Short mmCIF file of C-alpha atoms in Angstrom, two decimals:
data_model
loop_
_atom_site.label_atom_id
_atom_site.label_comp_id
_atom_site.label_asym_id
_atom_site.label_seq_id
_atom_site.Cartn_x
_atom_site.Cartn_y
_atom_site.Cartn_z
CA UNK K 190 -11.45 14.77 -4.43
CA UNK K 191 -11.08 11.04 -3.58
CA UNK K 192 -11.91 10.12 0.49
CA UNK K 193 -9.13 7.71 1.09
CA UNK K 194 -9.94 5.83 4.23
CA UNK K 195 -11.91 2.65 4.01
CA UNK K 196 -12.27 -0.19 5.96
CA UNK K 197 -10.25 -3.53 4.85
CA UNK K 198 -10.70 -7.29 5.56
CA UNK K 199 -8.41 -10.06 5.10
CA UNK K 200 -11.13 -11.86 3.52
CA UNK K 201 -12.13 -9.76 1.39
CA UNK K 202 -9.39 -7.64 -0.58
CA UNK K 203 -10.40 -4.45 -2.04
CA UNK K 204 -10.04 -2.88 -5.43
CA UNK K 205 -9.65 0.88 -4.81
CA UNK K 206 -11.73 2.95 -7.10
CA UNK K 207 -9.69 4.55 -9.89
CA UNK K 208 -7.06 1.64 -9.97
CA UNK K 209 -7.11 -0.94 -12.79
CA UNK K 210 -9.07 -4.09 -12.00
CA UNK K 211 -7.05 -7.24 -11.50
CA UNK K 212 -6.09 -8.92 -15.64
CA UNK K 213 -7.65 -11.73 -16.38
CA UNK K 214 -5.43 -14.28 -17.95
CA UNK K 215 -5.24 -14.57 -21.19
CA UNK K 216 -5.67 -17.98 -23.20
CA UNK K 217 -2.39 -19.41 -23.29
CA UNK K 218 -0.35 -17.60 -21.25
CA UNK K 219 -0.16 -18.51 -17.69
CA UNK K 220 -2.81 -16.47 -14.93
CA UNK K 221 -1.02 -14.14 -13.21
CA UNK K 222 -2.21 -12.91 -9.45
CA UNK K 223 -2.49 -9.65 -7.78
CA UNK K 224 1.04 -8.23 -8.13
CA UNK K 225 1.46 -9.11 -11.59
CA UNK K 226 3.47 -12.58 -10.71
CA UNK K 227 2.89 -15.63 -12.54
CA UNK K 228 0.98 -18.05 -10.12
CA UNK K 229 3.28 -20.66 -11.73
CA UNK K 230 6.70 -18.37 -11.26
CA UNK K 231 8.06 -18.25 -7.84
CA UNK K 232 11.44 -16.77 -8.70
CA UNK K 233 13.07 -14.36 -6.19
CA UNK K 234 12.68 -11.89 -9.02
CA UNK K 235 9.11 -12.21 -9.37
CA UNK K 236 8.57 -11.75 -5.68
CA UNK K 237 11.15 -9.27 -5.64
CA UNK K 238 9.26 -6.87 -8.18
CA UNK K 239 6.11 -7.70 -6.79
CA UNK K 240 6.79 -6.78 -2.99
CA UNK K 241 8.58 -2.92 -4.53
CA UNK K 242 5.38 -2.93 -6.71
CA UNK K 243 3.08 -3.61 -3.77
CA UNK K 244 5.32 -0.93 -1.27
CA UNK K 245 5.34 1.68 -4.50
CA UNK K 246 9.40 1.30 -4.15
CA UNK K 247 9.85 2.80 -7.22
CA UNK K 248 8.16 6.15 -6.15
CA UNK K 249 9.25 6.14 -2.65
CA UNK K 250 13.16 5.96 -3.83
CA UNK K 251 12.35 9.19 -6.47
CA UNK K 252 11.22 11.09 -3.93
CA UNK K 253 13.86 9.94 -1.88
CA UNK K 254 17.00 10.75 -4.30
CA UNK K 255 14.70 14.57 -4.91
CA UNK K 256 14.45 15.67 -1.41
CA UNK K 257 18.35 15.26 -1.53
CA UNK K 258 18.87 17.26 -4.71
CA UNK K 259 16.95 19.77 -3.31
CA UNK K 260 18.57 20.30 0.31
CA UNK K 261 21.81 19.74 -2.18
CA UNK K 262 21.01 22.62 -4.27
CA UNK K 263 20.05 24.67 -0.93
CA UNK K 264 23.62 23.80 0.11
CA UNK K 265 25.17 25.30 -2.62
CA UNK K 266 23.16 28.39 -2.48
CA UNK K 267 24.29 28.60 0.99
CA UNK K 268 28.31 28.67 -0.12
CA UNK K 269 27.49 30.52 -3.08
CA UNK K 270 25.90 33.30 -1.37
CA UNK K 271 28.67 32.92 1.42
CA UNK K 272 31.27 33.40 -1.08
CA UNK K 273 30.04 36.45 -2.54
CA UNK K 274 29.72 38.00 0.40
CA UNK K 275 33.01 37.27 1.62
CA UNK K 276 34.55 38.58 -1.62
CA UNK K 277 32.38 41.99 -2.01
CA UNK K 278 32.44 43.12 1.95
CA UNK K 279 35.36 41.15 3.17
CA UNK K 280 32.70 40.08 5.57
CA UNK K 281 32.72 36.20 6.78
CA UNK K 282 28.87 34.71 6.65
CA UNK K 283 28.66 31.84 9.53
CA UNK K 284 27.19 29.13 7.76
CA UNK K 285 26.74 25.29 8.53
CA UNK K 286 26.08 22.11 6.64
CA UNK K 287 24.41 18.73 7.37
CA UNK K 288 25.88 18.17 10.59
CA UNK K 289 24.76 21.61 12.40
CA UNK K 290 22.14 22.29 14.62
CA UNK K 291 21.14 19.46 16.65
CA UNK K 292 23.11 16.98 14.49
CA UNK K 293 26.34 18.17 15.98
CA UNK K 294 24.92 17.48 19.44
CA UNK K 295 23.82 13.94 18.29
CA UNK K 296 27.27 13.30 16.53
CA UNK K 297 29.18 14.86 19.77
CA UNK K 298 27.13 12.43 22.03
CA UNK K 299 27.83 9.34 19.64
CA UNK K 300 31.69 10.10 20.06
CA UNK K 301 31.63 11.21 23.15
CA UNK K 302 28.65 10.41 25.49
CA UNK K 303 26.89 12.56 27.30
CA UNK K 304 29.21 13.47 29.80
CA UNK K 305 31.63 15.03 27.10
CA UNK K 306 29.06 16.05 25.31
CA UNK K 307 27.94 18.45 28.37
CA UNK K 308 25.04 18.23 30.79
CA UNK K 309 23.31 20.44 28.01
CA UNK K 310 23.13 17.55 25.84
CA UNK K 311 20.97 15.35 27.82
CA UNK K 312 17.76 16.98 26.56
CA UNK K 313 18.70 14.98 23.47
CA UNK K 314 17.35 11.20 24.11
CA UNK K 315 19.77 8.64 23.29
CA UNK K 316 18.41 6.17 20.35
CA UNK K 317 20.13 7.73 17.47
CA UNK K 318 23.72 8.46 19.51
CA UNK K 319 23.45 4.56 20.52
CA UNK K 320 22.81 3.59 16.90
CA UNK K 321 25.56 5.39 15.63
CA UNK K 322 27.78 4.31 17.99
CA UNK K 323 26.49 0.98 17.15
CA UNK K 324 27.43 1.45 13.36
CA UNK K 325 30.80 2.62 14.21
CA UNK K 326 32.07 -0.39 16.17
CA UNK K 327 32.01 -2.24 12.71
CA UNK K 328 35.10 -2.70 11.19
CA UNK K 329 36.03 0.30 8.81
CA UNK K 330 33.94 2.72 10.52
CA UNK K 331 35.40 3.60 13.49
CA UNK K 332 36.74 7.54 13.57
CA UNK K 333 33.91 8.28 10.80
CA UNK K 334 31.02 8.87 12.93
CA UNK K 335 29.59 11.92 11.36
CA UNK K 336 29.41 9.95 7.93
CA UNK K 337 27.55 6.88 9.68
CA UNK K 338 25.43 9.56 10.98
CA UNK K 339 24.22 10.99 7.87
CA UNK K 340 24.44 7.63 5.93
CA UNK K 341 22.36 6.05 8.71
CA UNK K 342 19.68 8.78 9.35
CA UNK K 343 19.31 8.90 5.45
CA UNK K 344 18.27 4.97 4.99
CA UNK K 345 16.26 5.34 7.81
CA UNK K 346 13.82 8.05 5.70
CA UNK K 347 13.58 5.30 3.15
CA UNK K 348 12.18 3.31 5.63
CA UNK K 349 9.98 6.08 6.67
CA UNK K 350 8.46 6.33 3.83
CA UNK K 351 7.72 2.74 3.27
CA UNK K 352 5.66 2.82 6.76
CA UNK K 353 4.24 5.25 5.81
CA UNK K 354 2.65 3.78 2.47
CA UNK K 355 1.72 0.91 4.71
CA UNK K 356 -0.23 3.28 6.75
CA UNK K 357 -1.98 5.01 3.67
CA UNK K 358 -2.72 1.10 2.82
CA UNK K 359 -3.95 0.02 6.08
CA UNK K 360 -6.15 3.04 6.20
CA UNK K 361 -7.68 2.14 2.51
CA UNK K 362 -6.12 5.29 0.62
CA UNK K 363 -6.08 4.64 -3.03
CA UNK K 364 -2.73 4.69 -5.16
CA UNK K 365 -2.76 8.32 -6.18
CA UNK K 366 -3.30 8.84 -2.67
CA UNK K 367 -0.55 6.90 -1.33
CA UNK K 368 1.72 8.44 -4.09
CA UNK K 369 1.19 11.75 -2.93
CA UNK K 370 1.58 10.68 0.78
CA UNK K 371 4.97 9.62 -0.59
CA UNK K 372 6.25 12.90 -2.09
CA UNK K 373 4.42 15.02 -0.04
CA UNK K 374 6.49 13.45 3.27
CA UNK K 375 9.74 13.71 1.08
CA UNK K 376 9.21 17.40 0.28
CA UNK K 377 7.29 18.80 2.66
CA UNK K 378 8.95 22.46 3.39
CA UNK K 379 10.18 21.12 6.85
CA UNK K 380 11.61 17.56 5.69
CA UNK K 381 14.87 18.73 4.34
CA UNK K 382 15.65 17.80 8.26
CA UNK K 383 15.72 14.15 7.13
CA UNK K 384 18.56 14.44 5.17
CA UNK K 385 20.75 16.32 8.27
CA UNK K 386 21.99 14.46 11.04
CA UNK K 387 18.61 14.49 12.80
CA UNK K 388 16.38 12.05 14.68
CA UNK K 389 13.27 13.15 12.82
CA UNK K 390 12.93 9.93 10.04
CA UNK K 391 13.98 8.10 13.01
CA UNK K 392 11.39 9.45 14.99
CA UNK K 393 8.35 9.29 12.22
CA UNK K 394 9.54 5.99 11.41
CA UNK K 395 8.78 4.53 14.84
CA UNK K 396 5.72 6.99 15.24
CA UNK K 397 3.97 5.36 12.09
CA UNK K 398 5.35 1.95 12.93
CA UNK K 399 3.73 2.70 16.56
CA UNK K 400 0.44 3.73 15.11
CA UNK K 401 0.30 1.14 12.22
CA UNK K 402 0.72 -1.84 14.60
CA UNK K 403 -2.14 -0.35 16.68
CA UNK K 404 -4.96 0.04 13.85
CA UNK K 405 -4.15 -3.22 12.20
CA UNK K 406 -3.76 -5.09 15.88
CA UNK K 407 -0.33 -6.31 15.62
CA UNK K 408 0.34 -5.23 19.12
CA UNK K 409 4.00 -6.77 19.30
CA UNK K 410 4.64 -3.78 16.55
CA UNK K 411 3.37 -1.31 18.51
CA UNK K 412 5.32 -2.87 21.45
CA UNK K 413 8.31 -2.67 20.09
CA UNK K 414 8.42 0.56 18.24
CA UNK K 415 6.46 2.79 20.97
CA UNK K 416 10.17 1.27 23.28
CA UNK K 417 12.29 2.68 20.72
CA UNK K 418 10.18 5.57 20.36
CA UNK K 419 9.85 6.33 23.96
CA UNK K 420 14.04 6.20 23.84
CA UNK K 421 14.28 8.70 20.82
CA UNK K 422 12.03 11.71 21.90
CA UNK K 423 10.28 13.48 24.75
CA UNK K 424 7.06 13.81 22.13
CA UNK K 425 7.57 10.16 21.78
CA UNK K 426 5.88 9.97 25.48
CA UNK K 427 2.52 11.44 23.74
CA UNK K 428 2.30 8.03 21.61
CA UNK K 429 0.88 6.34 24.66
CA UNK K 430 -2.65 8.08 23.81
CA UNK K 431 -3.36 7.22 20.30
CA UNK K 432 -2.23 3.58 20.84
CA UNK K 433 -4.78 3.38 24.24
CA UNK K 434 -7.43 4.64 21.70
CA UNK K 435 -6.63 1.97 19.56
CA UNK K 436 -6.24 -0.64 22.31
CA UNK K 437 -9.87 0.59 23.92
CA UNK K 438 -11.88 -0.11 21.05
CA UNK K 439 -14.14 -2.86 21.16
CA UNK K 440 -13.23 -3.19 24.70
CA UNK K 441 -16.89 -4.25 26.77
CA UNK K 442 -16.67 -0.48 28.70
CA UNK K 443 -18.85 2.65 29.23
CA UNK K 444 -18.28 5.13 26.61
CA UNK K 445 -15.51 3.07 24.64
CA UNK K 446 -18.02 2.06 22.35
CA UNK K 447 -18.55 5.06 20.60
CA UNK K 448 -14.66 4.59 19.60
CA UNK K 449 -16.28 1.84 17.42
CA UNK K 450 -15.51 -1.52 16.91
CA UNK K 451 -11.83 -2.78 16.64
CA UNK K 452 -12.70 -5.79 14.23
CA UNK K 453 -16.09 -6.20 13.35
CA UNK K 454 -16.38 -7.41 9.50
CA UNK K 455 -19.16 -6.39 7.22
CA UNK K 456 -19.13 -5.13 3.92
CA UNK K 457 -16.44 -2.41 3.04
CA UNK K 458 -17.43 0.81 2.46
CA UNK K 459 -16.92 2.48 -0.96
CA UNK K 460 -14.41 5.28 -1.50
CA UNK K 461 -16.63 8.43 -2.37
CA UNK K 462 -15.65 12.17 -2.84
CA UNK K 463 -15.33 14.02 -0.47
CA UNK K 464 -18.38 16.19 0.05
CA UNK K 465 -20.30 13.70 -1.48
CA UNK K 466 -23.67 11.83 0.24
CA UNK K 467 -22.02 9.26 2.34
CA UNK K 468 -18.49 9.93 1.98
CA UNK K 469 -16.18 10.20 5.16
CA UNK K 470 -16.74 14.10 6.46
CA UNK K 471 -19.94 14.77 4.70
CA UNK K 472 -22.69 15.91 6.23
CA UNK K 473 -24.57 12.87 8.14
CA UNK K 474 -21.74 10.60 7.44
CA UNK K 475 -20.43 8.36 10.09
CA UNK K 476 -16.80 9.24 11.53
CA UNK K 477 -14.04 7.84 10.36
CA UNK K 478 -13.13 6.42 13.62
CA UNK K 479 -16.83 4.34 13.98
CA UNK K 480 -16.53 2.45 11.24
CA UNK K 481 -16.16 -0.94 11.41
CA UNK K 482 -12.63 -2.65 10.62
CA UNK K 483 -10.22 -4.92 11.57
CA UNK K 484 -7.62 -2.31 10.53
CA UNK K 485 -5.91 -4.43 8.20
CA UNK K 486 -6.20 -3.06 4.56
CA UNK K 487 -4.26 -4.66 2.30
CA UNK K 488 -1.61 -5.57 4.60
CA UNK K 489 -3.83 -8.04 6.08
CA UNK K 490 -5.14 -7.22 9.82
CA UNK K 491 -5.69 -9.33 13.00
CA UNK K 492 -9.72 -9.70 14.17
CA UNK K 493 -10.26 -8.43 17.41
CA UNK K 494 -10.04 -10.84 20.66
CA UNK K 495 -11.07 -10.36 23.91
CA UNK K 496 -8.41 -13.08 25.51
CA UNK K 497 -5.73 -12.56 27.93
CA UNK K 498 -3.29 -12.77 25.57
CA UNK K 499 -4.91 -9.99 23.51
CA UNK K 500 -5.64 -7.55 26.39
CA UNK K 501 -1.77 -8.26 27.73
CA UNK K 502 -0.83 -6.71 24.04
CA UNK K 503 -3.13 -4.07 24.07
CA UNK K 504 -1.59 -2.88 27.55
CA UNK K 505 2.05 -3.31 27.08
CA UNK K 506 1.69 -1.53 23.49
CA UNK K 507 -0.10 1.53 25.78
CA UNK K 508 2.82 1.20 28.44
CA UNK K 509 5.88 0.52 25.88
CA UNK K 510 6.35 4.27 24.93
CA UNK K 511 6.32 5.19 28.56
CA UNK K 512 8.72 2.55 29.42
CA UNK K 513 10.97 3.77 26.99
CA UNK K 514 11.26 7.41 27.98
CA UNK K 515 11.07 5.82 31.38
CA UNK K 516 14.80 3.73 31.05
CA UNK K 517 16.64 7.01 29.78
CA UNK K 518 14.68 9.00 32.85
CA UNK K 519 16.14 6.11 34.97
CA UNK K 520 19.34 6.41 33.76
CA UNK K 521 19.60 10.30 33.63
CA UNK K 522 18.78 10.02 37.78
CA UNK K 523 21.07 7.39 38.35
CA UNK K 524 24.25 8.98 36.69
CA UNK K 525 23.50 12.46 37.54
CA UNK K 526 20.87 12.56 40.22
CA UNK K 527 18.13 14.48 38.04
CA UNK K 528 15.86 12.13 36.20
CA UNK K 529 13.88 14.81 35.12
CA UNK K 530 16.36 17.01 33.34
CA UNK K 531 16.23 16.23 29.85
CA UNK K 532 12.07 17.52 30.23
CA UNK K 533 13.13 20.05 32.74
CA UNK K 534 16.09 21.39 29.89
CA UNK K 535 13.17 21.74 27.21
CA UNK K 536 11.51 24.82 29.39
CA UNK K 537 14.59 27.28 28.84
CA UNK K 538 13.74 30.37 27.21
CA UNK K 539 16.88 29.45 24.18
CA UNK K 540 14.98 26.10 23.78
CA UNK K 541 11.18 25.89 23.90
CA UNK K 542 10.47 28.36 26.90
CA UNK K 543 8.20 27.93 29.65
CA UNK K 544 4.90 27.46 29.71
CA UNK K 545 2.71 30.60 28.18
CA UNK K 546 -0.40 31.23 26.90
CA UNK K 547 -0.34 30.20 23.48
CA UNK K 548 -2.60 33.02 21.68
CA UNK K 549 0.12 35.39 22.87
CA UNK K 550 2.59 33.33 21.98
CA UNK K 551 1.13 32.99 18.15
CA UNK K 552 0.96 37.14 17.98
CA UNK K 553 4.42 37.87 19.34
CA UNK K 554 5.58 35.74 16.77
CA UNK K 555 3.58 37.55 14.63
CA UNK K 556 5.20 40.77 14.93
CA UNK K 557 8.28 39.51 14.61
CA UNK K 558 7.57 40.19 10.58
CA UNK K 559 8.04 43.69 11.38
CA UNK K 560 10.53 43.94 14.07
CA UNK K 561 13.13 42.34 12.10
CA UNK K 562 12.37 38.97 13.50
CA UNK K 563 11.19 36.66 10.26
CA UNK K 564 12.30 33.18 10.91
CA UNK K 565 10.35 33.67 14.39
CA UNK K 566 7.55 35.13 12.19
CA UNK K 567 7.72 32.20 9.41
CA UNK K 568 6.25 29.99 12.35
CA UNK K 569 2.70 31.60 12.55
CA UNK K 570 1.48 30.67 8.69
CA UNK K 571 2.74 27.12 9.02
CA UNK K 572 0.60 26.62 12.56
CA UNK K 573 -1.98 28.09 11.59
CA UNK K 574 -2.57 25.67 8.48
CA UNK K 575 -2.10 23.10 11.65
CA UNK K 576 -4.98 24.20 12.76
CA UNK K 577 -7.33 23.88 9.76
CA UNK K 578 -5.85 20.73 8.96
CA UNK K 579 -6.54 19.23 12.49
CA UNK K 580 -10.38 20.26 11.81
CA UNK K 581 -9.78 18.78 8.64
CA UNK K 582 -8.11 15.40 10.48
CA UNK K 583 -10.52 15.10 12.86
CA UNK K 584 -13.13 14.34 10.05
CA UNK K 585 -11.32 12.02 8.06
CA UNK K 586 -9.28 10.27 10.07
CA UNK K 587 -10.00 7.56 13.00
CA UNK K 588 -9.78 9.76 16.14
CA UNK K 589 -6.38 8.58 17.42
CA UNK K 590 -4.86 10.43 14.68
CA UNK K 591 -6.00 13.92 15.36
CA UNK K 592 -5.76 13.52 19.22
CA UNK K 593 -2.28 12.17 18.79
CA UNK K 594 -1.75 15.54 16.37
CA UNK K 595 -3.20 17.83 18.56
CA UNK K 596 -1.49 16.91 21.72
CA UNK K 597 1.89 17.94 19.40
CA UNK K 598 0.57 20.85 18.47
CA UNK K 599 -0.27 21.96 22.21
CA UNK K 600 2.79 20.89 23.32
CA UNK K 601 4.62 23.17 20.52
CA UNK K 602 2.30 26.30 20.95
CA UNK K 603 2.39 26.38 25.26
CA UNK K 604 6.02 27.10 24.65
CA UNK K 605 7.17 30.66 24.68
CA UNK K 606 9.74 29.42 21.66
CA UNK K 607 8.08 28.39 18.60
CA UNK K 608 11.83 27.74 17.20
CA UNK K 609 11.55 24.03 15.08
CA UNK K 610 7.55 24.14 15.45
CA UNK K 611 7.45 22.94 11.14
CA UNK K 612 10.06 20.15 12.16
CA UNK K 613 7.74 19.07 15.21
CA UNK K 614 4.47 19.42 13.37
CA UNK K 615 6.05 16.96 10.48
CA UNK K 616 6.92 14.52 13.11
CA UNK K 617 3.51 14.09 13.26
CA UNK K 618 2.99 12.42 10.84
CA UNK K 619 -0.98 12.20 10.11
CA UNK K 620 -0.38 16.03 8.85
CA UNK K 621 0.62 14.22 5.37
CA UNK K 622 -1.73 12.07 5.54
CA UNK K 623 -4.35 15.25 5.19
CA UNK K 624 -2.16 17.19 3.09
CA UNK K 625 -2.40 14.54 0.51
CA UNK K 626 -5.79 13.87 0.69
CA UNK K 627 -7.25 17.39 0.38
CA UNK K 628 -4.89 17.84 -2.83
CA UNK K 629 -6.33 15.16 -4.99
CA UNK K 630 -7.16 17.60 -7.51
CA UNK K 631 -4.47 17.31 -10.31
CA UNK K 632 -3.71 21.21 -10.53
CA UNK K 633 -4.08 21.72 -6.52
CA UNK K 634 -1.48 18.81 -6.52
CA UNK K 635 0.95 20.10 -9.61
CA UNK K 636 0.47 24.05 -7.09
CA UNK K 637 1.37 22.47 -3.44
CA UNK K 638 4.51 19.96 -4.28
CA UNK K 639 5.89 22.97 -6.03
CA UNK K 640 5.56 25.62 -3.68
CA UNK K 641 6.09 22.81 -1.09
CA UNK K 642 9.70 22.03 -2.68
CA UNK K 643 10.46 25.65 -3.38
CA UNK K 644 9.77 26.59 0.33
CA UNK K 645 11.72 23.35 1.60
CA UNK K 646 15.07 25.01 -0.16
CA UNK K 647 13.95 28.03 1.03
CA UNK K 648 14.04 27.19 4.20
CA UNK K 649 17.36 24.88 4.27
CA UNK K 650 19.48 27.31 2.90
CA UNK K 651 17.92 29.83 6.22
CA UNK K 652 19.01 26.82 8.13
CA UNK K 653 21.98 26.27 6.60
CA UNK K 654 22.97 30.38 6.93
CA UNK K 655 21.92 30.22 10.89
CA UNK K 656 19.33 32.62 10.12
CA UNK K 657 16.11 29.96 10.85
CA UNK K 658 15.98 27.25 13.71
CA UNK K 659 15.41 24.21 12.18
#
């Protein structure tokens, strides 16, 4: 198994192991550079294939067009197994499609706002509704907002994705790695969310925008997407404590130095197996999280400053998510004197549930295998693998990763419900980042994307036949 995180500087661009070295041009034909272009052709072609090369378009848009076919084939299961049962016991199944669940409250919202929507609806932030709406005013689209819906939530996983390789980049992961990050995040059981009217890619898209922006310094990136992010979920408020991680290190404090440097260059270290003397998580080997970078990896990173301008960055990127949750709170006291409410909603016993102890919560779910309640009871596998993979996280990956991740998970296991728990476990997205690094092994690999597909129709078409939460 490959370790995938390794520290990157500008001036000095790494050649993962296992990937081809660089070609050395040939005599008579013209040197070509990194991506394959000709230093001499500058065509919009050349840079064209070289930037899909370089963001590993090609696999990204696979993935893309086979999450679809699957969740496609779950939805004909669904009608096909509706149909039969309507023909042999006259009996009508209730089934939905890609606009059920909470996409029918975003679509409602978009066409309606939230006061026809309901005062339910408010525990549903309002960056997708206002995008949507956004789409709509363009001419042709108006009176077709479930359409825009889907069409828009569905581009925005492509873009996803591609963050998401430039996270797997920035971090040092190697091009197998980053290629299983890729499908991994397409077909995790969970994901078939992304192709419903849902604010998950949204959501993971501005979570790994947030969090890429932070480890390679480009604060304004962070800025901006931990706004948006603080607009499009209440979990989005937990994104101010990776990025103050991020923003503390190499900050002149007590105790923030053992968060390790934010830019200090020095020679990168190899990518090892895992296990193996002086690989990331073996015995006696530093954290991932000490080790000096400037967080750029091949996407290039900023050094470290210590000037005003710098520190102003570091603490609006920490405040940004807040302020975004913040403007909806704002508004959600000013038009109906409760600013609170769309947290408050998230404690009813249909939703999340109050607060409860979550060991209890884990074996009541439990039980539900033999009580006749198995979507509740489908909950308890998936968090416990959370678990091990959060030990596993907090090895291999800088600290602000696994904090960030385990702050989700409390947040989804102090609930009484643990209805949606997969969905908000994949919205955090350093969870693929360890799923594809502890299946680097070809036939481990070849075993988890095919269960992992298998159990993503699996658990559409229960989505799509009301019988799981999604």
């Amino acid at each position: 198994m490959t370790a995938a995180r390794q520290p990157a500087y500008p001036e000095a661009p790494r050649q993962p192991p296992g990937t081809r070295e660089t070609p050395q041009p040939r005599r008579g034909r013209p040197a070509r550079g990194r991506h394959g272009v000709s230093r001499g052709d500058h065509t919009a072609a050349a840079r064209a294939r070289a930037w899909a090369r370089r963001w590993y378009l090609r696999d990204v848009l696979v993935a893309w067009v086979a999450a679809r076919v699957v969740v496609g084939a779950a939805l004909a299961l669904t009608r096909f197994i509706a149909d039969s049962v309507s023909e042999d016991g006259g009996v009508t199944l209730e089934t939905t499609d890609l606009l059920g669940w909470d996409a029918g409250w975003y679509l409602t919202i978009a066409e309606h706002g939230y006061d026809g929507a309901g005062d339910e609806s408010r525990r549903f932030f309002p960056l997708l509704p206002l995008l949507v709406r956004l789409f709509t005013a363009l001419p042709g689209a108006g009176g077709h907002a479930g359409a825009v819906l889907l069409v828009l939530v569905n581009l925005i996983a492509v873009a996803f994705a591609l963050v998401l390789v430039g996270v797997a980049r920035a971090e040092g992961f190697d091009d197998d790695t980053t290629r299983r990050v890729i499908w991994i995040g397409a077909l995790a059981p969970p994901a078939f969310v992304l192709v419903m009217g849902y604010a998950e890619a949204l959501a993971g898209l501005l979570a790994a925008a947030v969090l890429f922006g932070a480890r390679t310094r480009r604060w304004e990136i962070a800025i901006v997407a931990g706004l948006l992010g603080g607009l499009c979920r209440p979990l989005g408020l937990l994104l101010a404590v990776p990025v103050a991680i991020e923003a503390a290190r190499g900050l002149r404090l007590p105790l923030l130095g053992r968060l390790g440097p934010a830019g200090a260059p020095g020679p990168p270290t190899p990518l090892l197996p895992l296990g193996a003397p002086g690989a990331l998580g073996a015995p006696g080997a530093p954290d991932a999280s000490a080790l000096p970078t400037t967080g750029g990896g091949q996407t290039g990173g900023r050094p470290a400053g210590g000037g005003g301008r710098e520190l102003a960055g570091r603490l609006s990127a920490v405040v940004a998510p807040l302020a975004g949750a913040g403007i909806y709170l704002l508004w959600s006291a000013s038009a109906h004197g409760d600013g609170l409410a769309p947290l408050t909603m998230q404690r009813d016993a249909a939703r999340h549930g109050s607060s409860a102890n979550p060991l209890s919560t884990i074996i009541d779910a439990a039980r539900g295998a033999t009580s006749g309640e198995l979507g509740t009871a489908l909950h308890v596998p998936w968090l416990l693998l959370a678990v091990l993979a959060l030990v596993v996280m907090f090895r291999w990956l800088p600290v602000s990763y696994p904090v960030w991740s385990t702050l989700v998970m409390l947040a989804i296991v102090t609930g009484s419900n643990l209805d949606s728990a997969e969905r908000y476990l994949y919205g955090s997205f350093p969870f693929l980042l360890v799923a594809a690094l502890a299946t680097a092994r070809r036939e481990v690999w070849t075993f988890v994307i095919t269960v992992s597909a298998a159990a993503m129709t699996v658990y559409a078409t229960l989505a799509f036949t009301l019988s799981y939460v999604p």
